[in-house]
Amino acid sequence: MTEPNAKADLLRYLQDAREALLWKLDGLSEYDVRRPLTPTGTNLLGVVKHCAGVELGYLGDTFGRPFFSEEPPPWWYTEDAETNADMWATADESREEIVGLYRQAWEHSDRTIETLALDAIGHVPWWPEERRETTLHHVLVRVIADASRHAGHADIVRELIDGAVGWVNGNDSIPQGDQAYWETHRSRLENVAREAGNG
């Protein structure tokens, strides 16, 4: 496979995950996009903010292409930010601001990918010194895996909010069934779990 074809494949998978993640915000209130729905606080807007930071770091800073080069980075993107600062949005950080930053991160990342060869060497500042050196190919696979993982988190969080499921708008990628079907299915699985747990 030629490098342009390899890059095109990788970018397609990355873009699919990006779009899936943003679709999970559609139609929700400001409260619902910020609601922590797991014991560790996972929330939709925080996941988008995190993914923006991941792209800006791995596909920007790692290759000497910082996004925040002319103005200081936001508080959550600095080395001395509090733990998990990139996994939630303050009341002052609007959905539009975070989604806009994520889309700008896409553009910045895409330019890095277009400009550099897949075997281009970068240095990840936050990795241990002995393994900081890496390639664009490795970093790109890592970012795709991270974005896809978080799109899966977002899918579950969105289902907990209002029952909406699916990979992308118009393609839910699950078997069709009405509410009664899913209630029966879930009840069956609960019974199987109880039976296995008592066995």
Tab-separated table of C-alpha atoms in Angstrom:
chain	number	residue	atom	x	y	z
A	1	MET	CA	0.000	0.000	0.000
A	2	THR	CA	1.312	3.438	-0.872
A	3	GLU	CA	1.756	6.064	1.825
A	4	PRO	CA	-1.024	8.320	0.440
A	5	ASN	CA	-3.445	5.370	0.545
A	6	ALA	CA	-2.337	4.418	4.055
A	7	LYS	CA	-2.802	8.003	5.231
A	8	ALA	CA	-6.229	8.172	3.603
A	9	ASP	CA	-7.334	4.994	5.401
A	10	LEU	CA	-6.045	6.212	8.752
A	11	LEU	CA	-7.638	9.627	8.336
A	12	ARG	CA	-10.982	8.057	7.398
A	13	TYR	CA	-11.046	6.024	10.618
A	14	LEU	CA	-10.006	9.035	12.664
A	15	GLN	CA	-12.685	11.215	11.069
A	16	ASP	CA	-15.343	8.552	11.618
A	17	ALA	CA	-14.557	8.533	15.346
A	18	ARG	CA	-14.506	12.344	15.489
A	19	GLU	CA	-17.906	12.652	13.830
A	20	ALA	CA	-19.425	9.895	15.979
A	21	LEU	CA	-18.260	11.668	19.118
A	22	LEU	CA	-19.701	15.041	18.148
A	23	TRP	CA	-22.998	13.506	17.040
A	24	LYS	CA	-23.552	12.374	20.625
A	25	LEU	CA	-23.983	16.023	21.668
A	26	ASP	CA	-26.771	16.732	19.174
A	27	GLY	CA	-30.090	17.766	20.676
A	28	LEU	CA	-28.948	17.721	24.306
A	29	SER	CA	-29.211	20.512	26.850
A	30	GLU	CA	-26.201	22.217	28.427
A	31	TYR	CA	-26.893	20.212	31.571
A	32	ASP	CA	-27.012	16.877	29.768
A	33	VAL	CA	-23.757	17.382	27.843
A	34	ARG	CA	-22.000	18.064	31.167
A	35	ARG	CA	-23.724	15.438	33.357
A	36	PRO	CA	-21.288	13.029	35.040
A	37	LEU	CA	-22.861	9.636	34.462
A	38	THR	CA	-20.184	7.277	35.750
A	39	PRO	CA	-18.494	7.049	39.153
A	40	THR	CA	-15.391	8.651	37.589
A	41	GLY	CA	-17.374	11.575	36.163
A	42	THR	CA	-17.457	10.668	32.460
A	43	ASN	CA	-19.506	13.257	30.581
A	44	LEU	CA	-19.984	14.031	26.897
A	45	LEU	CA	-18.540	17.532	26.660
A	46	GLY	CA	-15.557	16.541	28.776
A	47	VAL	CA	-14.787	13.668	26.426
A	48	VAL	CA	-14.825	16.058	23.461
A	49	LYS	CA	-12.527	18.466	25.328
A	50	HIS	CA	-10.166	15.599	26.155
A	51	CYS	CA	-10.050	14.415	22.536
A	52	ALA	CA	-9.240	17.949	21.380
A	53	GLY	CA	-6.322	18.045	23.794
A	54	VAL	CA	-5.114	14.604	22.702
A	55	GLU	CA	-4.996	15.658	19.061
A	56	LEU	CA	-3.325	18.994	19.815
A	57	GLY	CA	-0.690	17.283	21.923
A	58	TYR	CA	0.075	14.177	19.901
A	59	LEU	CA	-0.360	15.610	16.403
A	60	GLY	CA	0.890	19.089	17.240
A	61	ASP	CA	3.382	19.436	20.087
A	62	THR	CA	4.957	16.015	19.453
A	63	PHE	CA	6.042	17.110	15.974
A	64	GLY	CA	7.090	20.663	16.813
A	65	ARG	CA	3.824	22.067	15.494
A	66	PRO	CA	2.181	23.613	18.588
A	67	PHE	CA	-1.360	24.879	18.159
A	68	PHE	CA	-1.061	27.393	20.994
A	69	SER	CA	2.027	29.147	19.662
A	70	GLU	CA	0.875	32.783	19.624
A	71	GLU	CA	-1.299	32.875	22.723
A	72	PRO	CA	-1.142	31.033	26.021
A	73	PRO	CA	-2.945	27.685	26.124
A	74	PRO	CA	-6.146	27.308	28.121
A	75	TRP	CA	-5.717	26.512	31.826
A	76	TRP	CA	-6.547	22.829	31.375
A	77	TYR	CA	-3.839	22.319	28.715
A	78	THR	CA	-0.935	23.417	30.913
A	79	GLU	CA	1.489	21.168	32.794
A	80	ASP	CA	0.291	22.383	36.177
A	81	ALA	CA	-3.431	21.848	35.485
A	82	GLU	CA	-5.371	19.894	38.062
A	83	THR	CA	-5.868	16.178	37.519
A	84	ASN	CA	-8.569	15.425	34.906
A	85	ALA	CA	-8.913	19.112	34.008
A	86	ASP	CA	-9.386	18.099	30.366
A	87	MET	CA	-12.246	15.702	31.162
A	88	TRP	CA	-14.921	18.253	32.077
A	89	ALA	CA	-16.102	21.683	31.043
A	90	THR	CA	-16.526	24.592	33.419
A	91	ALA	CA	-19.768	26.556	33.361
A	92	ASP	CA	-17.839	29.330	31.559
A	93	GLU	CA	-16.622	27.027	28.764
A	94	SER	CA	-19.403	26.845	26.227
A	95	ARG	CA	-20.262	23.840	24.131
A	96	GLU	CA	-19.585	25.969	21.041
A	97	GLU	CA	-16.125	26.883	22.332
A	98	ILE	CA	-15.145	23.275	23.036
A	99	VAL	CA	-16.631	21.859	19.836
A	100	GLY	CA	-14.977	24.703	17.912
A	101	LEU	CA	-11.614	23.897	19.490
A	102	TYR	CA	-12.069	20.222	18.605
A	103	ARG	CA	-12.774	21.108	14.976
A	104	GLN	CA	-9.713	23.396	14.930
A	105	ALA	CA	-7.701	20.503	16.383
A	106	TRP	CA	-8.883	18.332	13.457
A	107	GLU	CA	-7.626	20.906	10.970
A	108	HIS	CA	-4.310	21.265	12.782
A	109	SER	CA	-3.889	17.483	13.014
A	110	ASP	CA	-4.854	16.951	9.387
A	111	ARG	CA	-2.217	19.481	8.283
A	112	THR	CA	0.409	17.620	10.313
A	113	ILE	CA	-0.632	14.333	8.716
A	114	GLU	CA	-0.636	15.833	5.218
A	115	THR	CA	2.727	17.567	5.714
A	116	LEU	CA	4.773	14.800	7.324
A	117	ALA	CA	5.635	11.286	6.205
A	118	LEU	CA	4.280	8.414	8.276
A	119	ASP	CA	7.836	7.590	9.351
A	120	ALA	CA	8.523	11.186	10.469
A	121	ILE	CA	10.062	11.282	13.937
A	122	GLY	CA	8.435	13.142	16.798
A	123	HIS	CA	9.066	13.417	20.524
A	124	VAL	CA	6.234	13.066	23.045
A	125	PRO	CA	7.166	15.469	25.867
A	126	TRP	CA	5.065	13.733	28.543
A	127	TRP	CA	6.421	10.219	27.889
A	128	PRO	CA	9.460	8.880	29.803
A	129	GLU	CA	12.702	10.137	28.290
A	130	GLU	CA	13.823	6.723	27.048
A	131	ARG	CA	10.732	6.233	24.878
A	132	ARG	CA	9.784	9.762	23.817
A	133	GLU	CA	10.901	9.274	20.232
A	134	THR	CA	8.146	7.898	18.011
A	135	THR	CA	6.766	8.097	14.477
A	136	LEU	CA	3.769	9.853	13.007
A	137	HIS	CA	2.345	6.436	12.097
A	138	HIS	CA	2.516	5.228	15.698
A	139	VAL	CA	1.020	8.443	17.053
A	140	LEU	CA	-1.768	8.447	14.476
A	141	VAL	CA	-2.773	4.876	15.370
A	142	ARG	CA	-2.727	5.856	19.051
A	143	VAL	CA	-4.961	8.892	18.428
A	144	ILE	CA	-7.410	6.812	16.369
A	145	ALA	CA	-7.602	4.225	19.152
A	146	ASP	CA	-8.166	6.945	21.752
A	147	ALA	CA	-10.871	8.703	19.729
A	148	SER	CA	-12.654	5.423	18.978
A	149	ARG	CA	-12.523	4.365	22.617
A	150	HIS	CA	-14.025	7.674	23.702
A	151	ALA	CA	-16.684	7.531	20.985
A	152	GLY	CA	-17.726	4.237	22.584
A	153	HIS	CA	-17.847	5.898	25.995
A	154	ALA	CA	-19.967	8.672	24.518
A	155	ASP	CA	-22.338	6.126	22.982
A	156	ILE	CA	-23.008	4.573	26.374
A	157	VAL	CA	-23.304	7.922	28.159
A	158	ARG	CA	-25.766	9.181	25.545
A	159	GLU	CA	-27.856	6.020	25.898
A	160	LEU	CA	-28.001	6.626	29.655
A	161	ILE	CA	-29.206	10.200	29.082
A	162	ASP	CA	-32.048	9.663	26.643
A	163	GLY	CA	-31.829	6.191	25.127
A	164	ALA	CA	-30.312	7.408	21.833
A	165	VAL	CA	-27.885	4.880	20.373
A	166	GLY	CA	-25.889	4.408	17.210
A	167	TRP	CA	-22.589	4.929	15.470
A	168	VAL	CA	-23.551	7.928	13.352
A	169	ASN	CA	-26.720	9.764	12.461
A	170	GLY	CA	-28.839	7.455	10.311
A	171	ASN	CA	-26.766	4.324	11.093
A	172	ASP	CA	-27.383	2.989	14.580
A	173	SER	CA	-25.554	-0.306	13.897
A	174	ILE	CA	-27.811	-2.249	16.260
A	175	PRO	CA	-30.702	-4.654	15.631
A	176	GLN	CA	-34.073	-3.007	15.256
A	177	GLY	CA	-36.556	-3.348	18.089
A	178	ASP	CA	-39.164	-1.298	19.889
A	179	GLN	CA	-39.079	-0.460	23.584
A	180	ALA	CA	-40.893	-3.680	24.509
A	181	TYR	CA	-38.333	-5.743	22.578
A	182	TRP	CA	-35.402	-4.100	24.378
A	183	GLU	CA	-37.053	-4.401	27.798
A	184	THR	CA	-37.613	-8.123	27.185
A	185	HIS	CA	-34.051	-8.522	25.910
A	186	ARG	CA	-32.562	-6.709	28.916
A	187	SER	CA	-34.715	-8.724	31.332
A	188	ARG	CA	-33.541	-11.942	29.717
A	189	LEU	CA	-29.902	-10.898	30.089
A	190	GLU	CA	-30.494	-9.942	33.730
A	191	ASN	CA	-31.966	-13.408	34.379
A	192	VAL	CA	-28.994	-15.103	32.674
A	193	ALA	CA	-26.584	-13.015	34.778
A	194	ARG	CA	-28.400	-13.927	38.000
A	195	GLU	CA	-28.453	-17.603	37.043
A	196	ALA	CA	-24.725	-17.553	36.258
A	197	GLY	CA	-23.996	-15.668	39.470
A	198	ASN	CA	-25.860	-18.243	41.548
A	199	GLY	CA	-24.266	-21.228	39.802
